[in-house]
PDB file of C-alpha atoms in Angstrom:
ATOM      1  CA  UNK A   1     -16.815 -10.144   8.342  1.00  0.00           C
ATOM      2  CA  UNK A   2     -15.509 -10.022   4.838  1.00  0.00           C
ATOM      3  CA  UNK A   3     -16.364 -12.929   2.833  1.00  0.00           C
ATOM      4  CA  UNK A   4     -14.001 -15.331   1.119  1.00  0.00           C
ATOM      5  CA  UNK A   5     -13.955 -14.168  -2.611  1.00  0.00           C
ATOM      6  CA  UNK A   6     -15.633 -17.241  -3.497  1.00  0.00           C
ATOM      7  CA  UNK A   7     -18.819 -16.236  -1.843  1.00  0.00           C
ATOM      8  CA  UNK A   8     -18.710 -12.725  -2.808  1.00  0.00           C
ATOM      9  CA  UNK A   9     -21.376 -10.618  -3.929  1.00  0.00           C
ATOM     10  CA  UNK A  10     -21.632  -9.346  -7.258  1.00  0.00           C
ATOM     11  CA  UNK A  11     -20.159  -5.714  -7.465  1.00  0.00           C
ATOM     12  CA  UNK A  12     -17.941  -3.242  -9.449  1.00  0.00           C
ATOM     13  CA  UNK A  13     -14.583  -2.428  -7.687  1.00  0.00           C
ATOM     14  CA  UNK A  14     -13.202  -4.135  -4.498  1.00  0.00           C
ATOM     15  CA  UNK A  15     -10.047  -4.460  -2.304  1.00  0.00           C
ATOM     16  CA  UNK A  16      -8.696  -7.873  -1.305  1.00  0.00           C
ATOM     17  CA  UNK A  17      -6.229  -9.322   1.029  1.00  0.00           C
ATOM     18  CA  UNK A  18      -6.100 -10.943   4.001  1.00  0.00           C
ATOM     19  CA  UNK A  19      -6.544  -9.971   6.546  1.00  0.00           C
ATOM     20  CA  UNK A  20      -9.011  -7.110   5.046  1.00  0.00           C
ATOM     21  CA  UNK A  21     -11.654  -6.728   7.380  1.00  0.00           C
ATOM     22  CA  UNK A  22      -9.924  -3.561   8.572  1.00  0.00           C
ATOM     23  CA  UNK A  23      -9.712  -1.885   5.707  1.00  0.00           C
ATOM     24  CA  UNK A  24     -11.079   1.780   4.748  1.00  0.00           C
ATOM     25  CA  UNK A  25     -11.179   1.712   1.216  1.00  0.00           C
ATOM     26  CA  UNK A  26     -14.800   0.560   0.774  1.00  0.00           C
ATOM     27  CA  UNK A  27     -16.031   3.682   2.960  1.00  0.00           C
ATOM     28  CA  UNK A  28     -13.061   6.271   0.566  1.00  0.00           C
ATOM     29  CA  UNK A  29     -14.488   4.630  -2.279  1.00  0.00           C
ATOM     30  CA  UNK A  30     -18.285   5.056  -1.537  1.00  0.00           C
ATOM     31  CA  UNK A  31     -17.589   8.487  -0.765  1.00  0.00           C
ATOM     32  CA  UNK A  32     -16.266   9.182  -3.903  1.00  0.00           C
ATOM     33  CA  UNK A  33     -19.427   7.662  -5.530  1.00  0.00           C
ATOM     34  CA  UNK A  34     -21.387   9.341  -3.922  1.00  0.00           C
ATOM     35  CA  UNK A  35     -19.190  12.789  -4.269  1.00  0.00           C
ATOM     36  CA  UNK A  36     -19.852  11.939  -8.025  1.00  0.00           C
ATOM     37  CA  UNK A  37     -23.161  10.926  -8.254  1.00  0.00           C
ATOM     38  CA  UNK A  38     -21.931   7.423  -9.168  1.00  0.00           C
ATOM     39  CA  UNK A  39     -24.205   3.896  -8.147  1.00  0.00           C
ATOM     40  CA  UNK A  40     -21.051   1.418  -8.006  1.00  0.00           C
ATOM     41  CA  UNK A  41     -20.360  -0.939  -5.186  1.00  0.00           C
ATOM     42  CA  UNK A  42     -16.782  -1.400  -3.219  1.00  0.00           C
ATOM     43  CA  UNK A  43     -16.309  -3.931  -1.789  1.00  0.00           C
ATOM     44  CA  UNK A  44     -13.617  -5.803   1.066  1.00  0.00           C
ATOM     45  CA  UNK A  45     -13.252  -9.273  -0.443  1.00  0.00           C
ATOM     46  CA  UNK A  46     -10.887 -11.880   1.241  1.00  0.00           C
ATOM     47  CA  UNK A  47      -8.142 -13.254  -0.496  1.00  0.00           C
ATOM     48  CA  UNK A  48      -5.592 -15.712   1.254  1.00  0.00           C
ATOM     49  CA  UNK A  49      -2.268 -15.612  -0.083  1.00  0.00           C
ATOM     50  CA  UNK A  50      -1.908 -18.480  -2.513  1.00  0.00           C
ATOM     51  CA  UNK A  51      -5.634 -17.963  -3.966  1.00  0.00           C
ATOM     52  CA  UNK A  52      -4.754 -15.315  -6.651  1.00  0.00           C
ATOM     53  CA  UNK A  53      -5.205 -17.409  -9.915  1.00  0.00           C
ATOM     54  CA  UNK A  54      -8.456 -18.648  -9.078  1.00  0.00           C
ATOM     55  CA  UNK A  55      -9.895 -15.355  -7.250  1.00  0.00           C
ATOM     56  CA  UNK A  56      -9.064 -13.258  -9.949  1.00  0.00           C
ATOM     57  CA  UNK A  57     -11.099 -15.107 -12.555  1.00  0.00           C
ATOM     58  CA  UNK A  58     -13.852 -15.957 -10.657  1.00  0.00           C
ATOM     59  CA  UNK A  59     -14.535 -11.970  -9.047  1.00  0.00           C
ATOM     60  CA  UNK A  60     -14.623 -10.868 -13.043  1.00  0.00           C
ATOM     61  CA  UNK A  61     -16.899 -13.314 -13.900  1.00  0.00           C
ATOM     62  CA  UNK A  62     -18.658 -11.746 -11.021  1.00  0.00           C
ATOM     63  CA  UNK A  63     -18.679  -8.592 -12.562  1.00  0.00           C
ATOM     64  CA  UNK A  64     -15.966  -6.527 -11.330  1.00  0.00           C
ATOM     65  CA  UNK A  65     -14.107  -4.269 -12.877  1.00  0.00           C
ATOM     66  CA  UNK A  66     -11.147  -3.630 -11.143  1.00  0.00           C
ATOM     67  CA  UNK A  67      -9.387  -3.984  -7.951  1.00  0.00           C
ATOM     68  CA  UNK A  68      -7.016  -2.922  -5.107  1.00  0.00           C
ATOM     69  CA  UNK A  69      -4.785  -4.892  -3.813  1.00  0.00           C
ATOM     70  CA  UNK A  70      -3.372  -4.839  -0.302  1.00  0.00           C
ATOM     71  CA  UNK A  71      -0.942  -7.338   1.955  1.00  0.00           C
ATOM     72  CA  UNK A  72      -0.027 -10.547   1.624  1.00  0.00           C
ATOM     73  CA  UNK A  73      -0.572 -10.382  -1.922  1.00  0.00           C
ATOM     74  CA  UNK A  74       0.992  -7.517  -3.928  1.00  0.00           C
ATOM     75  CA  UNK A  75       3.972 -10.210  -4.885  1.00  0.00           C
ATOM     76  CA  UNK A  76       1.505 -12.854  -6.077  1.00  0.00           C
ATOM     77  CA  UNK A  77      -0.645 -10.608  -7.909  1.00  0.00           C
ATOM     78  CA  UNK A  78       2.227  -9.034  -9.524  1.00  0.00           C
ATOM     79  CA  UNK A  79       3.437 -12.808 -10.169  1.00  0.00           C
ATOM     80  CA  UNK A  80       0.256 -13.571 -11.481  1.00  0.00           C
ATOM     81  CA  UNK A  81      -0.213 -10.587 -14.406  1.00  0.00           C
ATOM     82  CA  UNK A  82       3.302 -11.399 -15.235  1.00  0.00           C
ATOM     83  CA  UNK A  83       2.902 -14.483 -15.916  1.00  0.00           C
ATOM     84  CA  UNK A  84      -0.622 -14.295 -17.910  1.00  0.00           C
ATOM     85  CA  UNK A  85       0.520 -10.811 -20.501  1.00  0.00           C
ATOM     86  CA  UNK A  86      -0.865  -8.276 -18.925  1.00  0.00           C
ATOM     87  CA  UNK A  87       0.124  -4.760 -19.400  1.00  0.00           C
ATOM     88  CA  UNK A  88       2.616  -3.110 -17.176  1.00  0.00           C
ATOM     89  CA  UNK A  89       4.204  -0.120 -17.545  1.00  0.00           C
ATOM     90  CA  UNK A  90       7.950  -0.351 -17.184  1.00  0.00           C
ATOM     91  CA  UNK A  91       8.316   1.450 -13.821  1.00  0.00           C
ATOM     92  CA  UNK A  92       5.818  -0.951 -12.200  1.00  0.00           C
ATOM     93  CA  UNK A  93       7.539  -3.760 -13.362  1.00  0.00           C
ATOM     94  CA  UNK A  94      10.883  -1.935 -11.487  1.00  0.00           C
ATOM     95  CA  UNK A  95       8.534  -2.079  -8.412  1.00  0.00           C
ATOM     96  CA  UNK A  96       7.927  -5.988  -8.460  1.00  0.00           C
ATOM     97  CA  UNK A  97       4.314  -4.644  -7.030  1.00  0.00           C
ATOM     98  CA  UNK A  98       0.847  -3.972  -7.913  1.00  0.00           C
ATOM     99  CA  UNK A  99      -2.095  -2.459  -6.320  1.00  0.00           C
ATOM    100  CA  UNK A 100      -4.887  -1.699  -8.383  1.00  0.00           C
ATOM    101  CA  UNK A 101      -5.928  -4.119 -11.365  1.00  0.00           C
ATOM    102  CA  UNK A 102      -8.246  -3.652 -14.372  1.00  0.00           C
ATOM    103  CA  UNK A 103      -9.453  -6.480 -15.072  1.00  0.00           C
ATOM    104  CA  UNK A 104     -11.212  -6.336 -18.476  1.00  0.00           C
ATOM    105  CA  UNK A 105      -8.432  -4.151 -19.513  1.00  0.00           C
ATOM    106  CA  UNK A 106      -5.813  -6.412 -18.261  1.00  0.00           C
ATOM    107  CA  UNK A 107      -3.798  -3.466 -17.105  1.00  0.00           C
ATOM    108  CA  UNK A 108      -2.159  -3.690 -13.293  1.00  0.00           C
ATOM    109  CA  UNK A 109      -0.682  -0.460 -11.708  1.00  0.00           C
ATOM    110  CA  UNK A 110       1.595   0.603  -8.866  1.00  0.00           C
ATOM    111  CA  UNK A 111      -0.443   3.938  -7.696  1.00  0.00           C
ATOM    112  CA  UNK A 112       0.954   3.384  -4.333  1.00  0.00           C
ATOM    113  CA  UNK A 113       5.081   4.573  -4.828  1.00  0.00           C
ATOM    114  CA  UNK A 114       4.135   8.067  -6.586  1.00  0.00           C
ATOM    115  CA  UNK A 115       1.150   7.938  -3.420  1.00  0.00           C
ATOM    116  CA  UNK A 116       3.915   7.287  -0.759  1.00  0.00           C
ATOM    117  CA  UNK A 117       5.888   9.894  -2.143  1.00  0.00           C
ATOM    118  CA  UNK A 118       3.599  12.730  -2.356  1.00  0.00           C
ATOM    119  CA  UNK A 119       2.315  12.369   1.214  1.00  0.00           C
ATOM    120  CA  UNK A 120       6.061  11.652   2.442  1.00  0.00           C
ATOM    121  CA  UNK A 121       6.918  14.602   0.659  1.00  0.00           C
ATOM    122  CA  UNK A 122       3.862  17.286   2.070  1.00  0.00           C
ATOM    123  CA  UNK A 123       5.655  16.098   4.977  1.00  0.00           C
ATOM    124  CA  UNK A 124       8.883  17.995   4.546  1.00  0.00           C
ATOM    125  CA  UNK A 125      10.841  14.853   3.870  1.00  0.00           C
ATOM    126  CA  UNK A 126      12.051  15.782   0.360  1.00  0.00           C
ATOM    127  CA  UNK A 127      14.465  14.195  -2.112  1.00  0.00           C
ATOM    128  CA  UNK A 128      18.332  14.309  -0.584  1.00  0.00           C
ATOM    129  CA  UNK A 129      16.956  13.556   3.048  1.00  0.00           C
ATOM    130  CA  UNK A 130      18.178  10.141   4.570  1.00  0.00           C
ATOM    131  CA  UNK A 131      15.348   7.768   5.218  1.00  0.00           C
ATOM    132  CA  UNK A 132      15.319   3.798   6.742  1.00  0.00           C
ATOM    133  CA  UNK A 133      13.091   1.838   5.646  1.00  0.00           C
ATOM    134  CA  UNK A 134      11.307  -1.371   7.667  1.00  0.00           C
ATOM    135  CA  UNK A 135      10.172  -4.369   6.355  1.00  0.00           C
ATOM    136  CA  UNK A 136      11.734  -6.649   2.969  1.00  0.00           C
ATOM    137  CA  UNK A 137       7.643  -7.410   1.636  1.00  0.00           C
ATOM    138  CA  UNK A 138       6.222  -6.258  -1.695  1.00  0.00           C
ATOM    139  CA  UNK A 139       4.872  -3.127  -0.209  1.00  0.00           C
ATOM    140  CA  UNK A 140       8.995  -2.577   0.910  1.00  0.00           C
ATOM    141  CA  UNK A 141      10.520  -3.600  -2.387  1.00  0.00           C
ATOM    142  CA  UNK A 142       8.407  -1.345  -4.706  1.00  0.00           C
ATOM    143  CA  UNK A 143       9.007   1.600  -2.054  1.00  0.00           C
ATOM    144  CA  UNK A 144      12.822   0.890  -2.038  1.00  0.00           C
ATOM    145  CA  UNK A 145      12.671   1.330  -5.718  1.00  0.00           C
ATOM    146  CA  UNK A 146      10.817   4.080  -5.794  1.00  0.00           C
ATOM    147  CA  UNK A 147      12.228   6.612  -2.796  1.00  0.00           C
ATOM    148  CA  UNK A 148      16.110   5.625  -4.556  1.00  0.00           C
ATOM    149  CA  UNK A 149      15.158   6.697  -8.019  1.00  0.00           C
ATOM    150  CA  UNK A 150      13.209   9.874  -6.344  1.00  0.00           C
ATOM    151  CA  UNK A 151      16.564  11.256  -5.315  1.00  0.00           C
ATOM    152  CA  UNK A 152      16.575   9.886  -1.067  1.00  0.00           C
ATOM    153  CA  UNK A 153      19.296   7.855   0.714  1.00  0.00           C
ATOM    154  CA  UNK A 154      18.051   4.846   1.943  1.00  0.00           C
ATOM    155  CA  UNK A 155      18.585   2.377   5.164  1.00  0.00           C
ATOM    156  CA  UNK A 156      16.573  -0.938   5.275  1.00  0.00           C
ATOM    157  CA  UNK A 157      16.296  -3.139   8.159  1.00  0.00           C
ATOM    158  CA  UNK A 158      14.017  -6.586   8.488  1.00  0.00           C
ATOM    159  CA  UNK A 159      12.861  -8.815  11.193  1.00  0.00           C
ATOM    160  CA  UNK A 160      14.517 -11.565   8.937  1.00  0.00           C
ATOM    161  CA  UNK A 161      17.712 -10.099   7.615  1.00  0.00           C
ATOM    162  CA  UNK A 162      18.369 -13.330   4.680  1.00  0.00           C
ATOM    163  CA  UNK A 163      15.287 -12.059   3.281  1.00  0.00           C
ATOM    164  CA  UNK A 164      16.363  -8.496   2.739  1.00  0.00           C
ATOM    165  CA  UNK A 165      20.155  -9.262   2.160  1.00  0.00           C
ATOM    166  CA  UNK A 166      18.074 -11.755  -0.889  1.00  0.00           C
ATOM    167  CA  UNK A 167      15.955  -8.240  -1.880  1.00  0.00           C
ATOM    168  CA  UNK A 168      18.705  -5.876  -1.782  1.00  0.00           C
ATOM    169  CA  UNK A 169      20.983  -7.895  -4.566  1.00  0.00           C
ATOM    170  CA  UNK A 170      17.996  -8.461  -6.688  1.00  0.00           C
ATOM    171  CA  UNK A 171      17.101  -4.659  -6.239  1.00  0.00           C
ATOM    172  CA  UNK A 172      20.555  -3.396  -6.955  1.00  0.00           C
ATOM    173  CA  UNK A 173      20.359  -0.591  -5.324  1.00  0.00           C
ATOM    174  CA  UNK A 174      22.523   1.877  -3.433  1.00  0.00           C
ATOM    175  CA  UNK A 175      20.752   0.306  -0.147  1.00  0.00           C
ATOM    176  CA  UNK A 176      22.488  -0.397   3.576  1.00  0.00           C
ATOM    177  CA  UNK A 177      21.152  -3.018   4.821  1.00  0.00           C
ATOM    178  CA  UNK A 178      21.151  -3.125   9.022  1.00  0.00           C
ATOM    179  CA  UNK A 179      21.639  -5.522  11.338  1.00  0.00           C
ATOM    180  CA  UNK A 180      19.170  -3.157  13.896  1.00  0.00           C
ATOM    181  CA  UNK A 181      16.783  -0.519  13.320  1.00  0.00           C
ATOM    182  CA  UNK A 182      18.827   2.489  14.210  1.00  0.00           C
ATOM    183  CA  UNK A 183      17.573   5.730  13.431  1.00  0.00           C
ATOM    184  CA  UNK A 184      20.550   7.688  13.590  1.00  0.00           C
ATOM    185  CA  UNK A 185      21.112  10.348  11.100  1.00  0.00           C
ATOM    186  CA  UNK A 186      18.388   9.772   9.175  1.00  0.00           C
ATOM    187  CA  UNK A 187      14.549  12.124   8.709  1.00  0.00           C
ATOM    188  CA  UNK A 188      12.101   9.287   8.681  1.00  0.00           C
ATOM    189  CA  UNK A 189      11.803   5.844   9.619  1.00  0.00           C
ATOM    190  CA  UNK A 190       9.079   4.485   7.115  1.00  0.00           C
ATOM    191  CA  UNK A 191       7.420   1.149   8.382  1.00  0.00           C
ATOM    192  CA  UNK A 192       6.200  -1.021   6.076  1.00  0.00           C
ATOM    193  CA  UNK A 193       6.074  -4.658   8.279  1.00  0.00           C
ATOM    194  CA  UNK A 194       2.983  -6.420   9.066  1.00  0.00           C
ATOM    195  CA  UNK A 195       3.467  -5.981  12.792  1.00  0.00           C
ATOM    196  CA  UNK A 196       1.092  -3.142  12.741  1.00  0.00           C
ATOM    197  CA  UNK A 197      -1.479  -5.164  11.359  1.00  0.00           C
ATOM    198  CA  UNK A 198      -1.204  -7.711  14.223  1.00  0.00           C
ATOM    199  CA  UNK A 199      -0.965  -4.814  16.637  1.00  0.00           C
ATOM    200  CA  UNK A 200       2.770  -5.659  17.274  1.00  0.00           C
ATOM    201  CA  UNK A 201       5.886  -3.526  18.733  1.00  0.00           C
ATOM    202  CA  UNK A 202       8.510  -2.755  16.385  1.00  0.00           C
ATOM    203  CA  UNK A 203      11.543  -1.504  18.789  1.00  0.00           C
ATOM    204  CA  UNK A 204      13.175   1.611  17.309  1.00  0.00           C
ATOM    205  CA  UNK A 205      15.472   3.114  19.898  1.00  0.00           C
ATOM    206  CA  UNK A 206      14.237   6.572  18.930  1.00  0.00           C
ATOM    207  CA  UNK A 207      15.843   7.766  21.571  1.00  0.00           C
ATOM    208  CA  UNK A 208      14.273  11.898  21.699  1.00  0.00           C
ATOM    209  CA  UNK A 209      14.887  12.244  17.852  1.00  0.00           C
ATOM    210  CA  UNK A 210      12.921  14.537  16.347  1.00  0.00           C
ATOM    211  CA  UNK A 211      11.821  12.563  13.187  1.00  0.00           C
ATOM    212  CA  UNK A 212       9.328  11.676  11.638  1.00  0.00           C
ATOM    213  CA  UNK A 213       7.600   8.002  11.651  1.00  0.00           C
ATOM    214  CA  UNK A 214       5.316   6.820   8.980  1.00  0.00           C
ATOM    215  CA  UNK A 215       3.632   3.810   8.882  1.00  0.00           C
ATOM    216  CA  UNK A 216       2.185   2.979   5.576  1.00  0.00           C
ATOM    217  CA  UNK A 217      -0.772   1.096   8.198  1.00  0.00           C
ATOM    218  CA  UNK A 218      -3.370   2.933   9.332  1.00  0.00           C
ATOM    219  CA  UNK A 219      -5.653   1.893  12.508  1.00  0.00           C
ATOM    220  CA  UNK A 220      -8.510   3.503  14.621  1.00  0.00           C
ATOM    221  CA  UNK A 221      -5.770   4.414  17.441  1.00  0.00           C
ATOM    222  CA  UNK A 222      -2.198   5.096  17.118  1.00  0.00           C
ATOM    223  CA  UNK A 223      -0.829   1.962  15.830  1.00  0.00           C
ATOM    224  CA  UNK A 224       2.131   0.274  18.148  1.00  0.00           C
ATOM    225  CA  UNK A 225       5.481   1.943  15.975  1.00  0.00           C
ATOM    226  CA  UNK A 226       3.702   5.193  16.082  1.00  0.00           C
ATOM    227  CA  UNK A 227       2.447   5.267  19.801  1.00  0.00           C
ATOM    228  CA  UNK A 228       6.406   4.144  20.647  1.00  0.00           C
ATOM    229  CA  UNK A 229       7.533   6.641  18.309  1.00  0.00           C
ATOM    230  CA  UNK A 230       5.249  10.167  19.456  1.00  0.00           C
ATOM    231  CA  UNK A 231       6.309   9.233  22.746  1.00  0.00           C
ATOM    232  CA  UNK A 232       9.591   9.723  22.036  1.00  0.00           C
ATOM    233  CA  UNK A 233       9.200  13.555  20.777  1.00  0.00           C
ATOM    234  CA  UNK A 234       9.083  12.527  17.545  1.00  0.00           C
ATOM    235  CA  UNK A 235       6.624  13.352  14.428  1.00  0.00           C
ATOM    236  CA  UNK A 236       3.948  10.858  13.316  1.00  0.00           C
ATOM    237  CA  UNK A 237       1.812  10.164  10.526  1.00  0.00           C
ATOM    238  CA  UNK A 238       0.074   6.896   9.519  1.00  0.00           C
ATOM    239  CA  UNK A 239      -1.169   5.214   6.073  1.00  0.00           C
ATOM    240  CA  UNK A 240      -4.139   7.278   5.808  1.00  0.00           C
ATOM    241  CA  UNK A 241      -2.780  10.414   3.246  1.00  0.00           C
ATOM    242  CA  UNK A 242      -1.231   7.111   1.629  1.00  0.00           C
ATOM    243  CA  UNK A 243      -4.248   5.705   1.249  1.00  0.00           C
ATOM    244  CA  UNK A 244      -6.209   8.489  -0.264  1.00  0.00           C
ATOM    245  CA  UNK A 245      -4.012   9.565  -2.969  1.00  0.00           C
ATOM    246  CA  UNK A 246      -2.918   5.697  -3.868  1.00  0.00           C
ATOM    247  CA  UNK A 247      -7.074   5.147  -4.053  1.00  0.00           C
ATOM    248  CA  UNK A 248      -7.739   8.675  -6.187  1.00  0.00           C
ATOM    249  CA  UNK A 249      -4.888   7.326  -8.535  1.00  0.00           C
ATOM    250  CA  UNK A 250      -7.018   4.212  -9.120  1.00  0.00           C
ATOM    251  CA  UNK A 251     -10.201   5.900  -8.730  1.00  0.00           C
ATOM    252  CA  UNK A 252      -9.026   8.090 -12.378  1.00  0.00           C
ATOM    253  CA  UNK A 253      -7.618   4.503 -13.722  1.00  0.00           C
ATOM    254  CA  UNK A 254     -10.431   2.957 -13.831  1.00  0.00           C
ATOM    255  CA  UNK A 255     -13.693   5.507 -14.375  1.00  0.00           C
ATOM    256  CA  UNK A 256     -11.038   8.395 -16.231  1.00  0.00           C
ATOM    257  CA  UNK A 257     -12.379  11.005 -14.138  1.00  0.00           C
ATOM    258  CA  UNK A 258     -10.528  13.399 -11.273  1.00  0.00           C
ATOM    259  CA  UNK A 259     -11.081  11.834  -8.423  1.00  0.00           C
ATOM    260  CA  UNK A 260     -13.269  13.588  -5.423  1.00  0.00           C
ATOM    261  CA  UNK A 261     -10.045  13.560  -2.762  1.00  0.00           C
ATOM    262  CA  UNK A 262     -11.671  15.997  -0.470  1.00  0.00           C
ATOM    263  CA  UNK A 263     -14.502  14.054   0.169  1.00  0.00           C
ATOM    264  CA  UNK A 264     -12.568  11.160   0.585  1.00  0.00           C
ATOM    265  CA  UNK A 265     -10.249  11.971   3.159  1.00  0.00           C
ATOM    266  CA  UNK A 266     -13.629  13.625   4.596  1.00  0.00           C
ATOM    267  CA  UNK A 267     -14.692   9.991   4.990  1.00  0.00           C
ATOM    268  CA  UNK A 268     -11.804   8.812   6.305  1.00  0.00           C
ATOM    269  CA  UNK A 269     -11.958  11.081   9.128  1.00  0.00           C
ATOM    270  CA  UNK A 270     -15.311  11.044   9.933  1.00  0.00           C
ATOM    271  CA  UNK A 271     -14.033   7.221  10.621  1.00  0.00           C
ATOM    272  CA  UNK A 272     -11.317   8.522  13.212  1.00  0.00           C
TER     273      UNK A 272
END
């Protein structure tokens, strides 16, 4: 079981979140270090919501130089780095969430969005396409902004409609909120909800539409969202390719050298 931040061993880099035991980032980054002949330690560390302001200074004091951030901390970390005056690029400020931290440099980045867009386009869903995004959390916010800025036509749905309505009003983007997760007329449905992490299903009326179902989460087997989509004849992809791409960009930001993407992907494929 991944340790609470207060009990974490010293290390160089880590991923923080809660839950965090499922994360494959340690496997992926450790493979990258081996491929490049580097003797770095990358760990998974549990940081519950509400504890970011205590955890980050403590982890830096333990020697950590860089952190990846996953659910449910992306918005909380974003708020923290803004309050503390860290460097955040204008585009990342617009995303409203960060997932990569350079602790000594007090710099925060979002590598999720570009990583996601690259993998979406690799699935032949290119700018100009209509997509439906599910969710209204930190990942959803960043991807909604990224999709619109990249030229996609975007609809969105969330289990709590009020949260989505508030988010769309805040973003001031041309996003259509739906009352039901209806995939009619779209080329891809993107799941950013936490349902896949808890084994819950998101009920989408696929009705045999041969579209792409993209879950930003990943698991040993297909998530319930992807399993239902595949059963209905959809193309499916999980978050592994996005994990590699965003992780590679974090690696490059930390170490100032090209990331060994092939070794990182191989490490994930061997796990599955």
